[in-house]
mmCIF file of C-alpha atoms in Angstrom:
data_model
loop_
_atom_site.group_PDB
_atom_site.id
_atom_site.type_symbol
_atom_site.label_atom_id
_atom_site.label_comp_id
_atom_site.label_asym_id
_atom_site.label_seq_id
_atom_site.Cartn_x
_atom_site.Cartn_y
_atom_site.Cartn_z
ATOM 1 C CA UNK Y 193 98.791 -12.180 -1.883
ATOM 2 C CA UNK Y 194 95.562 -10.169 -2.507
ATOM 3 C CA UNK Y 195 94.984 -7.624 0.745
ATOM 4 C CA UNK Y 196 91.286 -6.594 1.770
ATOM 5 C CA UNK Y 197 90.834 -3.269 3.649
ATOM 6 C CA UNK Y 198 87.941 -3.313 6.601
ATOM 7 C CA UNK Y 199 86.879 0.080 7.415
ATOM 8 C CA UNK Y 200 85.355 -0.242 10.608
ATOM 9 C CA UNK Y 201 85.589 2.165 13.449
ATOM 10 C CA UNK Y 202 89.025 0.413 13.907
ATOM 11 C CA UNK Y 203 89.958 0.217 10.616
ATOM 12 C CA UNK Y 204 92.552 -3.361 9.800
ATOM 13 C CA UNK Y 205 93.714 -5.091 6.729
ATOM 14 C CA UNK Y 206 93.220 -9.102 5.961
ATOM 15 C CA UNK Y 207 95.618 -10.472 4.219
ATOM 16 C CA UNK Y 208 95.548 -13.791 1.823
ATOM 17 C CA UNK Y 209 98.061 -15.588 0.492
ATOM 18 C CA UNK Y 210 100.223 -18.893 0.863
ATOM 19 C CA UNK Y 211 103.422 -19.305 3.319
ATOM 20 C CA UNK Y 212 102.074 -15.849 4.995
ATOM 21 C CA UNK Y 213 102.266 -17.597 8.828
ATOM 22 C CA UNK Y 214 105.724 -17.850 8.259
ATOM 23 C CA UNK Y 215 105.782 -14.042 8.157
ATOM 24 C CA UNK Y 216 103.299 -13.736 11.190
ATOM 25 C CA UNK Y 217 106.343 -12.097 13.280
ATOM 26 C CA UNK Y 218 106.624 -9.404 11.016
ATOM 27 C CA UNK Y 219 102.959 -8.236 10.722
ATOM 28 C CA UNK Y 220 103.226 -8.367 14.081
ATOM 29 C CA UNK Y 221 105.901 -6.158 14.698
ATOM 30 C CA UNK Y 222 104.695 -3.709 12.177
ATOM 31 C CA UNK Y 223 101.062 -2.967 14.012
ATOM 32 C CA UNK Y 224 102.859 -3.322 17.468
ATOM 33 C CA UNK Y 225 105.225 -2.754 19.928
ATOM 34 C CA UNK Y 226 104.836 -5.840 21.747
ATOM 35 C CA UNK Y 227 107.423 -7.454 23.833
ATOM 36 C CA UNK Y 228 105.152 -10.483 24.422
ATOM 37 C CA UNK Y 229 102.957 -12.338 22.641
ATOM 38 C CA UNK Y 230 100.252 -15.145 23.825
ATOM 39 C CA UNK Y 231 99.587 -17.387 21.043
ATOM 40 C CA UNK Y 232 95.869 -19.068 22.391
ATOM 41 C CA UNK Y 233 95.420 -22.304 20.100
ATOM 42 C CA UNK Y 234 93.699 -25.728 20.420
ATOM 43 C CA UNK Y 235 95.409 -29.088 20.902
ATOM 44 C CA UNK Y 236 94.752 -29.867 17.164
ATOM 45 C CA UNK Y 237 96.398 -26.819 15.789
ATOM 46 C CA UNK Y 238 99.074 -26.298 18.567
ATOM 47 C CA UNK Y 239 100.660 -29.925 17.020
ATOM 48 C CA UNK Y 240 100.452 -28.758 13.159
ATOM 49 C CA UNK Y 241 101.370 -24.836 13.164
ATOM 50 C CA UNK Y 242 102.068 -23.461 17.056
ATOM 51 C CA UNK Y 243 106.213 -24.039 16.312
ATOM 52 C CA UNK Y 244 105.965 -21.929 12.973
ATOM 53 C CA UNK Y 245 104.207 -19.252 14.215
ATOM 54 C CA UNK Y 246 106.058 -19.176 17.476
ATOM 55 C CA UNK Y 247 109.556 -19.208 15.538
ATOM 56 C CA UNK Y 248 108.113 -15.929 13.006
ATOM 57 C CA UNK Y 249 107.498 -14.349 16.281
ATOM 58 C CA UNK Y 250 110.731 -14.468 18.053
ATOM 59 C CA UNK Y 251 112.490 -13.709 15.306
ATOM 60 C CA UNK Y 252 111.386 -10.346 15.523
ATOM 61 C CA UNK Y 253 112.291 -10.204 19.234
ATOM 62 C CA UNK Y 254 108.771 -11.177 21.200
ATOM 63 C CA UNK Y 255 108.644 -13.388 23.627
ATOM 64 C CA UNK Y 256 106.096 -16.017 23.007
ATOM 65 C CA UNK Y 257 103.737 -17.186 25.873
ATOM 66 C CA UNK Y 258 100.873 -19.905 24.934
ATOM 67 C CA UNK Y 259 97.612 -20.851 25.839
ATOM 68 C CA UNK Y 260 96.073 -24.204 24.479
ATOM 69 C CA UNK Y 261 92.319 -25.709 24.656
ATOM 70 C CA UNK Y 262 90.844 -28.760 24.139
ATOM 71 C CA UNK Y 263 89.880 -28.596 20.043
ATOM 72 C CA UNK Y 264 86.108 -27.788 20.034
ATOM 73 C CA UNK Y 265 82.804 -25.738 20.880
ATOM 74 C CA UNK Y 266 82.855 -26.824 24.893
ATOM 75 C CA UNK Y 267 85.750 -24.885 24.960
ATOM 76 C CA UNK Y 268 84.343 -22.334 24.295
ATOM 77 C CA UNK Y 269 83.165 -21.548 27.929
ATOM 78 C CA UNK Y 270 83.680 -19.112 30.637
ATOM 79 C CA UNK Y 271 85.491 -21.418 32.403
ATOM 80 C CA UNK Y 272 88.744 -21.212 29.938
ATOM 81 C CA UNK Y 273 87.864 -16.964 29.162
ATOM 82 C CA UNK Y 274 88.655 -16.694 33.028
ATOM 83 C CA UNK Y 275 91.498 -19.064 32.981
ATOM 84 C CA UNK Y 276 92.888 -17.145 29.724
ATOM 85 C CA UNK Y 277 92.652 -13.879 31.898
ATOM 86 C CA UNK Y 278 94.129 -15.308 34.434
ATOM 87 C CA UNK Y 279 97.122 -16.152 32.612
ATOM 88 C CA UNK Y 280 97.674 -13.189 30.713
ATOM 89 C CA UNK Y 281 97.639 -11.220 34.210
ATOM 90 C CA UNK Y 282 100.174 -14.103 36.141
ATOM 91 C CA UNK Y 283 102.495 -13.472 32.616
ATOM 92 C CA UNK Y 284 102.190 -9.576 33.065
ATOM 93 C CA UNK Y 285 101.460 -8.729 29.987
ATOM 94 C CA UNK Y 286 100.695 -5.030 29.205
ATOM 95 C CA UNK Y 287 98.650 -3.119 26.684
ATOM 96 C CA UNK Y 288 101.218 -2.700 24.043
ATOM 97 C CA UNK Y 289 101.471 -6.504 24.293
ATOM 98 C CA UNK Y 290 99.113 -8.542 21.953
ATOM 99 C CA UNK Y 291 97.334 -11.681 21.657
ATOM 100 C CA UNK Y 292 97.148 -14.603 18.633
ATOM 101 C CA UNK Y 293 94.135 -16.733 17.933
ATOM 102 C CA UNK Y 294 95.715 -19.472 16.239
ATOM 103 C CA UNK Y 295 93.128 -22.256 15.044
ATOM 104 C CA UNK Y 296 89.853 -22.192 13.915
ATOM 105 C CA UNK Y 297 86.227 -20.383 14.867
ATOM 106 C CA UNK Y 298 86.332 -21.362 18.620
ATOM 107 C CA UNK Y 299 89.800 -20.278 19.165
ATOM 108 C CA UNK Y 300 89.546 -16.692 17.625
ATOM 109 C CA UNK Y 301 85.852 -16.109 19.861
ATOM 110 C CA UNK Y 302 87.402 -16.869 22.967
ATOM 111 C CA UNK Y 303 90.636 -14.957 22.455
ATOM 112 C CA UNK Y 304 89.000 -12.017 20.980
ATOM 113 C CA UNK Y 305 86.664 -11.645 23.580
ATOM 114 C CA UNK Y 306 89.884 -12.143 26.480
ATOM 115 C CA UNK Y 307 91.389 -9.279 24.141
ATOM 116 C CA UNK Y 308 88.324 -6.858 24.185
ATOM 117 C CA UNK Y 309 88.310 -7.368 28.300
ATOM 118 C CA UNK Y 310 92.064 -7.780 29.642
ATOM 119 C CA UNK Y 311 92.965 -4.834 30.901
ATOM 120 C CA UNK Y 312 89.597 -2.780 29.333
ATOM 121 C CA UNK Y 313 91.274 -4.163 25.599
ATOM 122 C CA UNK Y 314 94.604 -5.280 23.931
ATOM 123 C CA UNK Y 315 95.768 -6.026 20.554
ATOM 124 C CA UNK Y 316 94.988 -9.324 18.427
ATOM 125 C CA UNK Y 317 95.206 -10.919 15.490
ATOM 126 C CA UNK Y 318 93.298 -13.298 14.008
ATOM 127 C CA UNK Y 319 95.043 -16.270 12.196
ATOM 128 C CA UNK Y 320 92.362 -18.570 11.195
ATOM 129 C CA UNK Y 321 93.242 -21.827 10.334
ATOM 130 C CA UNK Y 322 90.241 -23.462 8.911
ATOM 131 C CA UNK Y 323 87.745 -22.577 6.123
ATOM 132 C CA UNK Y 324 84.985 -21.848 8.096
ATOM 133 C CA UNK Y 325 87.150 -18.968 10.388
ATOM 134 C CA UNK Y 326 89.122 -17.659 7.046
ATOM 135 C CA UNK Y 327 85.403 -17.059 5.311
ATOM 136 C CA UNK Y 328 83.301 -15.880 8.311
ATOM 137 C CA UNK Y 329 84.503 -16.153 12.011
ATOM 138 C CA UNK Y 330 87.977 -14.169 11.909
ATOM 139 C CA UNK Y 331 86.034 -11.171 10.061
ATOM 140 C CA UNK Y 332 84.014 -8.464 11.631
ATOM 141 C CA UNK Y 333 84.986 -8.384 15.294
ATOM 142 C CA UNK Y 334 82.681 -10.996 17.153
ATOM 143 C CA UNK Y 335 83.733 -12.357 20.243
ATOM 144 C CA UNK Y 336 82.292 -14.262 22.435
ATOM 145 C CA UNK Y 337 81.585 -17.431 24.703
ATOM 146 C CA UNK Y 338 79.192 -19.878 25.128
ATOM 147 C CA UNK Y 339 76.826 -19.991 28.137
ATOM 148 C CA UNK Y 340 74.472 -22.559 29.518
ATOM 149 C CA UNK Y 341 71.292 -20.825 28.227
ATOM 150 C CA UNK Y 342 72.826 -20.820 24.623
ATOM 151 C CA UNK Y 343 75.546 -20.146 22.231
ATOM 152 C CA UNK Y 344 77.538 -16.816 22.331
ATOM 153 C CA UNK Y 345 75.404 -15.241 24.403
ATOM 154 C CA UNK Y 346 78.494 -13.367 26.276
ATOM 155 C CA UNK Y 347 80.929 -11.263 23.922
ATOM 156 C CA UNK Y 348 81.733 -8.219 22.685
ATOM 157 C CA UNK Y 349 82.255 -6.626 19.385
ATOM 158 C CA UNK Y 350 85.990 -6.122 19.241
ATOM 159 C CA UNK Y 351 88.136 -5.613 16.074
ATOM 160 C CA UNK Y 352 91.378 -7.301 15.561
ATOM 161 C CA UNK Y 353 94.248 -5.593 14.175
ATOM 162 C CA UNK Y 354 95.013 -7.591 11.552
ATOM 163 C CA UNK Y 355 93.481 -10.789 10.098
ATOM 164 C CA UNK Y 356 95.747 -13.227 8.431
ATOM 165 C CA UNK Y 357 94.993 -16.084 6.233
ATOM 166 C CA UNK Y 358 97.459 -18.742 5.202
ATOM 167 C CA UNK Y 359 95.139 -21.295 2.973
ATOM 168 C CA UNK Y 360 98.095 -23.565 3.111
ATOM 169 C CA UNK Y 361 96.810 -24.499 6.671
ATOM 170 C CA UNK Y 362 93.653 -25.880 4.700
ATOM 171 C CA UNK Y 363 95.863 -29.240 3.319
ATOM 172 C CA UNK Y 364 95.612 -30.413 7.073
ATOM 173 C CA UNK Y 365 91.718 -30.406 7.833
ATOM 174 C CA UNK Y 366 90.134 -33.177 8.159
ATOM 175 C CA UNK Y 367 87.493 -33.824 5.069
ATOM 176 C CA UNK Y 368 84.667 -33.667 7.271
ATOM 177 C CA UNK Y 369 86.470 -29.957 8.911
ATOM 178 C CA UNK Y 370 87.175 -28.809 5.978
ATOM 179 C CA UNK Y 371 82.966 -29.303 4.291
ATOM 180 C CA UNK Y 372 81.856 -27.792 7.584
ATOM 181 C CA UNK Y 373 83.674 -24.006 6.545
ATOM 182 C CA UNK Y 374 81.621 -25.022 3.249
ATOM 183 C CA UNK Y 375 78.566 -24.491 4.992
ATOM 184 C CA UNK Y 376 79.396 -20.944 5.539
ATOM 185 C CA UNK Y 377 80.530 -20.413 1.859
ATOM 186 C CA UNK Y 378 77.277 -21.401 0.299
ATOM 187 C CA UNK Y 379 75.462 -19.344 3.345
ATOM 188 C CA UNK Y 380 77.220 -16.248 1.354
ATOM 189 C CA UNK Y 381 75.778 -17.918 -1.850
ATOM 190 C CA UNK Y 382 72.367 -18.048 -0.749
ATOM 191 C CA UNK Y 383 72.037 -14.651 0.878
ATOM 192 C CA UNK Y 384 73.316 -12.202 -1.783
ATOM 193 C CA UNK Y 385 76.416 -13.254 -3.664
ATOM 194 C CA UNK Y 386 75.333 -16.093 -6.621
ATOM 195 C CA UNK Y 387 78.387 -15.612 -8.561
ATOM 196 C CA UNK Y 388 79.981 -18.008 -5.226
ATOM 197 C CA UNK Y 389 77.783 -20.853 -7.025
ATOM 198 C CA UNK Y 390 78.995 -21.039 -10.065
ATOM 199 C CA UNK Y 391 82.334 -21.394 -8.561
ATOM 200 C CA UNK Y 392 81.426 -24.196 -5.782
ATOM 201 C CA UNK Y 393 79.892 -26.351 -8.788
ATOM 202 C CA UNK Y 394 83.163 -26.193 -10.690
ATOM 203 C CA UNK Y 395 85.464 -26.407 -7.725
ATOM 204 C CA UNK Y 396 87.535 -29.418 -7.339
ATOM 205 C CA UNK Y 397 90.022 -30.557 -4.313
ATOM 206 C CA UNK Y 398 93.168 -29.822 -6.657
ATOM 207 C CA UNK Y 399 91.751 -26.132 -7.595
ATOM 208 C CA UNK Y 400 93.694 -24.205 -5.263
ATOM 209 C CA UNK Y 401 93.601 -21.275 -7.171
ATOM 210 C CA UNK Y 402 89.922 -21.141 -7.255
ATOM 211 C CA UNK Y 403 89.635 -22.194 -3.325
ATOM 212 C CA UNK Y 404 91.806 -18.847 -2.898
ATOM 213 C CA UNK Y 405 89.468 -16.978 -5.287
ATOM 214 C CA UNK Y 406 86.211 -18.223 -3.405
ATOM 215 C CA UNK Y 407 87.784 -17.483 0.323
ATOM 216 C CA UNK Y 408 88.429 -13.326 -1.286
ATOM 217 C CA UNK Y 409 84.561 -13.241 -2.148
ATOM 218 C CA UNK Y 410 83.092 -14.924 0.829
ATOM 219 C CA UNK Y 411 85.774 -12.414 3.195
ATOM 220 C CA UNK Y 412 85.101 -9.257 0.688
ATOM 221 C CA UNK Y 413 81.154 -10.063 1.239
ATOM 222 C CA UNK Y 414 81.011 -9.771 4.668
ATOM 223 C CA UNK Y 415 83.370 -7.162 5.040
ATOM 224 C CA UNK Y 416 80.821 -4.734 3.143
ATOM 225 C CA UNK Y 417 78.232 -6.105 5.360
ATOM 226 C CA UNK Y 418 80.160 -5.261 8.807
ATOM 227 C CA UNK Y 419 81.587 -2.326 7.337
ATOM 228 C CA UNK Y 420 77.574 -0.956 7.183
ATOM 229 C CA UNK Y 421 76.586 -2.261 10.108
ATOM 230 C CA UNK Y 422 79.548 -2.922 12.205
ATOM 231 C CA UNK Y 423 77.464 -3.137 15.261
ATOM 232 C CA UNK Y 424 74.937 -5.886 13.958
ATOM 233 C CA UNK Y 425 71.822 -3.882 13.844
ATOM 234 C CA UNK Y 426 70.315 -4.121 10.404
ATOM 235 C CA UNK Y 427 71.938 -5.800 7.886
ATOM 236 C CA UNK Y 428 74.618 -7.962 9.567
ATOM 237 C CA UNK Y 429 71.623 -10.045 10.480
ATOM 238 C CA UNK Y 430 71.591 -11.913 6.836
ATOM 239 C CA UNK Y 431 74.947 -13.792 7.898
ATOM 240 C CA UNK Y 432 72.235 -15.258 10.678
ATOM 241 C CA UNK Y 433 70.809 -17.095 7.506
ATOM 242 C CA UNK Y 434 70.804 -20.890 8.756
ATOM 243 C CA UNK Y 435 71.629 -19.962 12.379
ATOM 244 C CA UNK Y 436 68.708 -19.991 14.225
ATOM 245 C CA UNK Y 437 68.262 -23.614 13.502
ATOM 246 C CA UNK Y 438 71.372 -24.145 13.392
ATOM 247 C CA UNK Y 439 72.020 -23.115 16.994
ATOM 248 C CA UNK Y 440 69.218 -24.635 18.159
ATOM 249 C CA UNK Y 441 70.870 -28.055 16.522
ATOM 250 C CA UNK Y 442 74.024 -27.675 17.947
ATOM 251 C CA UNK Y 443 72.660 -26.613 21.928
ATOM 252 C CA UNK Y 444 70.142 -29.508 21.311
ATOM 253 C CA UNK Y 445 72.598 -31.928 20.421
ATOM 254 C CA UNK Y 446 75.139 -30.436 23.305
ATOM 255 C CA UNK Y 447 77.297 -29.378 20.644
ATOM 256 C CA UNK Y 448 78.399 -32.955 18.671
ATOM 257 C CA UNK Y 449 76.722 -31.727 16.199
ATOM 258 C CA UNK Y 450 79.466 -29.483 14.523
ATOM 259 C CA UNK Y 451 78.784 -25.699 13.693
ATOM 260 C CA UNK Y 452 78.885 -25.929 10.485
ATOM 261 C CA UNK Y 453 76.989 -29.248 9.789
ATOM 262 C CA UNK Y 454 73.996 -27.628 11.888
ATOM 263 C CA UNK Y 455 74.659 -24.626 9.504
ATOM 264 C CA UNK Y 456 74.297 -26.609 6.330
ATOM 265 C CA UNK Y 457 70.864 -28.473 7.895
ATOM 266 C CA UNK Y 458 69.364 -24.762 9.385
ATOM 267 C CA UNK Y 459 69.898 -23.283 5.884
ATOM 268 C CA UNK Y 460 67.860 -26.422 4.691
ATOM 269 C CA UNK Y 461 65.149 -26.014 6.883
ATOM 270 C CA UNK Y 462 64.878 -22.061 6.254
ATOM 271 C CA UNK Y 463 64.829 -22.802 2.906
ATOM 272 C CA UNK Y 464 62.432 -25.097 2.385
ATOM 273 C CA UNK Y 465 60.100 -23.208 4.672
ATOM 274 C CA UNK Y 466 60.630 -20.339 2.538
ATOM 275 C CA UNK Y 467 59.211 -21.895 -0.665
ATOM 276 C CA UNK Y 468 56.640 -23.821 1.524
ATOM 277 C CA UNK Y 469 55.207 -20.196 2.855
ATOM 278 C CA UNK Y 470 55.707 -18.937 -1.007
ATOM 279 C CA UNK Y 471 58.155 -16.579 -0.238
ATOM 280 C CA UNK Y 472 60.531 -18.287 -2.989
ATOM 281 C CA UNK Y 473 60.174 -20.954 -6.226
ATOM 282 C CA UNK Y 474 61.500 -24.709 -5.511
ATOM 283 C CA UNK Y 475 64.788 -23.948 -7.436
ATOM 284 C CA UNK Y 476 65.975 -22.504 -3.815
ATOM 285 C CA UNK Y 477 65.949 -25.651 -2.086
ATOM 286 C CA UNK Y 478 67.078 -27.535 -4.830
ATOM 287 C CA UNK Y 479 70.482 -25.690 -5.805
ATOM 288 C CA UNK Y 480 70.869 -25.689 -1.499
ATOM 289 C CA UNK Y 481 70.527 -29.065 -1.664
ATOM 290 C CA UNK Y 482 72.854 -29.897 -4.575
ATOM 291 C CA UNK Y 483 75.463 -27.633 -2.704
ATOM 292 C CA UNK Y 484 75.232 -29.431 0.360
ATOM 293 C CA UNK Y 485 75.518 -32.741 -1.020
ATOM 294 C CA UNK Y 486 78.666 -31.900 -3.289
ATOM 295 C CA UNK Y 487 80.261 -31.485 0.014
ATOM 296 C CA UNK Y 488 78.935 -34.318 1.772
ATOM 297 C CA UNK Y 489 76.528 -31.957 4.058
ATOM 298 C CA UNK Y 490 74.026 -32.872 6.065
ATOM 299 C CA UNK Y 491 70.479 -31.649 5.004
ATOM 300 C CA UNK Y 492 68.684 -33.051 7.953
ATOM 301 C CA UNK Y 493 68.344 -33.380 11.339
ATOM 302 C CA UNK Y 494 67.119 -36.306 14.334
ATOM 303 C CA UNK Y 495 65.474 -33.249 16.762
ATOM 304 C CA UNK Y 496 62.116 -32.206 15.851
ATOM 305 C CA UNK Y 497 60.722 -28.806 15.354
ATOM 306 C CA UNK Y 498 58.903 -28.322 18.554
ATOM 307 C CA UNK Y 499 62.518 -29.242 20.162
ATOM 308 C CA UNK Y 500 64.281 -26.711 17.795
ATOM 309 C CA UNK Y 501 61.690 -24.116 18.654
ATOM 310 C CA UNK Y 502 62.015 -24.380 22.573
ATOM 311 C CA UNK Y 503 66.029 -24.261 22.139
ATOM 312 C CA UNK Y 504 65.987 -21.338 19.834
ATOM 313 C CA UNK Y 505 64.340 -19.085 22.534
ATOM 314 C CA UNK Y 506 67.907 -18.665 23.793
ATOM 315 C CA UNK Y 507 69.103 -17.069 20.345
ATOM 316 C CA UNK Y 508 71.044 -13.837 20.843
ATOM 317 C CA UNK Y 509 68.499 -12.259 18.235
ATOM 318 C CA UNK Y 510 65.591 -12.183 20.048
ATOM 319 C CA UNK Y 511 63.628 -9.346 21.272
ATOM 320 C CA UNK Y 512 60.879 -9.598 23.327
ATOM 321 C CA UNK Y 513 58.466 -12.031 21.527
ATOM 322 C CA UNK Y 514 59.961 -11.455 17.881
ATOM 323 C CA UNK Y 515 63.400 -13.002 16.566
ATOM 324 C CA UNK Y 516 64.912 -11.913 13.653
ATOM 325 C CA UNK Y 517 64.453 -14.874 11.376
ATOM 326 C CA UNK Y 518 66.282 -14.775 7.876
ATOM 327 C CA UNK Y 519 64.144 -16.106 5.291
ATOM 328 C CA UNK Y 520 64.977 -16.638 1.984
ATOM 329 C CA UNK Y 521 63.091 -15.026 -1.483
ATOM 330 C CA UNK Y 522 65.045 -16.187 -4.158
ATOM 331 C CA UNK Y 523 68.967 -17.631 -4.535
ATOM 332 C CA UNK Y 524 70.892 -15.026 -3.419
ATOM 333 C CA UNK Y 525 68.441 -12.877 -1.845
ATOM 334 C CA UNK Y 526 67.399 -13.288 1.919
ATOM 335 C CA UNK Y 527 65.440 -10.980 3.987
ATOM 336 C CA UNK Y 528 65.327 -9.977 7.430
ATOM 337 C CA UNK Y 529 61.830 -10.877 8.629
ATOM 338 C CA UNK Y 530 60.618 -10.618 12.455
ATOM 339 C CA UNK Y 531 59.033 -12.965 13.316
ATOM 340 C CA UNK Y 532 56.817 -14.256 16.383
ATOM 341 C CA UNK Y 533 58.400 -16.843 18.679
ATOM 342 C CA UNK Y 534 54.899 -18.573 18.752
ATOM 343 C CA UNK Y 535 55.549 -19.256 14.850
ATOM 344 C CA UNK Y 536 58.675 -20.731 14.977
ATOM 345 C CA UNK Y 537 57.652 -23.788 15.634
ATOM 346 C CA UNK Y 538 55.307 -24.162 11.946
ATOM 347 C CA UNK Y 539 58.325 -22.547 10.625
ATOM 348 C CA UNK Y 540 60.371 -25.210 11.611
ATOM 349 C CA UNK Y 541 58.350 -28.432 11.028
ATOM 350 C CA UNK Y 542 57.177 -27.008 7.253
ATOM 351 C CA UNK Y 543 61.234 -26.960 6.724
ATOM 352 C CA UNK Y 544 61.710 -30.178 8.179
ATOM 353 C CA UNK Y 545 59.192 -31.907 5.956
ATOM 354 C CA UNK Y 546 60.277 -33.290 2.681
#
């Protein structure tokens, strides 16, 4: 089990290793004094893992309530954050109670944020279930909801008190699941952390051991980032690299377009725009796009850039007329750049053009 300490203004400990859900109960016990505990999953996961991590639970004495969503992003609404409040009140469960986000990306933002609220804030713990919640979601305290105008645009930044990943959970995604936390990986690649490449070139579906290894460097990475800028105003941004199209993709597409799918194509896009405007050499796009194709990623996208542009104006990272676009200046090294909302569109189409 390898253990990484996050010292944010809450400080909390991740923990990796195999067979660790089955000792859920007892991390549980030892950062709480909960009598109950609300296990919030999605259909998907509630069928595979709800049982095991229910049983670790009671059998240190807490009485386990659940709350289960359709699997994927619509979920994500307002609708089920009030109907998750709603349900933790009608149970009566207090502040030295605690909540578990069981599943994947969509799961942990909407029980997070239902933490950081119910009754002004209560416990949680993160138990991510996929790749793309162990390596970037379940880390550094963002919560949120989807609204209408755009994607988490309602949230909060609330720290869990533990974060626990199990990669044995992995063996059950679905191929396609399981390439989409990929995206993510090589986003931590791309922005700062090279060594990650070397290690997705030589990775193979048998290589557990270097699948754990990769998951430590992707969760170490951005816990140095949040633990600078916990509150997301400076550096944080660079874990944006990708997003802004990639959001755009997924609102444009109302959300069959998977996060991290839209992830892999917006890092495409911002990449190739980057060595378009100069700010990088071709190698950029061309180790992206060897990445992305290793994992059977998509690299492009049906909506065009005048589309893209109009749906980004929604982003959570503008200001004013400016958004914080992450642009990229060599492998490994993106940059924060502000940029105009009237150039997003160029942006866009030189990074959609082969």
């Amino acid at each position: 089990m390898e253990t990484v300490e996050v010292k944010t203004g809450a400080p909390y400990r991740i923990e990796i290793g195999r067979g660790l859900l089955d000792s859920l109960g007892d991390k549980v016990r030892a950062l709480t004094k909960a009598k109950k505990a609300m296990i919030v999953t999605d259909e998907t996961v509630y069928a595979l893992y709800f049982e095991r991590a229910a049983r670790s639970l009671e059998s240190v004495g807490i009485e386990v309530l659940e709350f289960v969503i359709p699997s994927g992003e619509t979920s994500k609404s307002t609708g089920n954050l009030i109907k998750l409040w709603e349900t933790l009140a009608e149970n009566a469960l207090t502040r030295s109670d605690v909540i578990v986000a069981l599943g994947g990306g969509v799961v942990g933002d909407l029980a997070g944020f239902a933490a950081a609220t119910y009754l002004r804030g209560i416990k949680y713990i993160q138990v991510p279930t996929t790749l793309l919640a162990m390596t970037d979601s379940s880390v550094g305290g963002k919560t949120a909801v989807d609204l209408k105008a755009g994607k988490n645009l309602a949230g909060a930044f609330y720290q869990p008190c533990a974060v626990v990943c199990d990669p044995d959970t992995l063996a059950t995604l679905r191929r396609e699941t399981f390439s989409d936390g990929m995206a993510e990986v090589i986003k931590y690649a791309m922005i700062n952390n090279p060594v990650i490449i070397d290690k997705l070139f030589l990775y193979t579906e048998s290589d557990s051991a270097l699948l754990d290894e990769i998951i430590a460097l992707c969760i170490e990475d951005k816990r140095d980032i949040v633990s600078r800028d916990e509150f997301d105003r400076g550096e944080r941004a660079l874990l944006n690299f990708g997003h802004t199209p990639a959001h755009a993709i997924e609102r444009l597409s109302n959300y069959t377009v998977t996060h991290g799918s839209a992830v892999a194509v917006g890092m495409m896009i911002i990449s190739r725009a980057s060595a378009k405007l100069g700010l990088c050499n071709a190698d950029v796009p061309e180790t992206l796009e060897k990445l992305l194709d290793k994992f059977s990623l998509p690299k492009d996208t049906e909506f065009g850039a005048e589309d893209m542009a109009k749906a980004a104006l929604g982003d959570k990272k503008r200001s004013g007329d400016r958004i914080d676009l992450i642009l990229s200046y060599g492998v490994g090294d993106a940059r924060i750049c502000p940029t105009k909302i009237d150039e997003l569109c160029e942006i866009f189409r030189k990074g959609t053009e082969k």
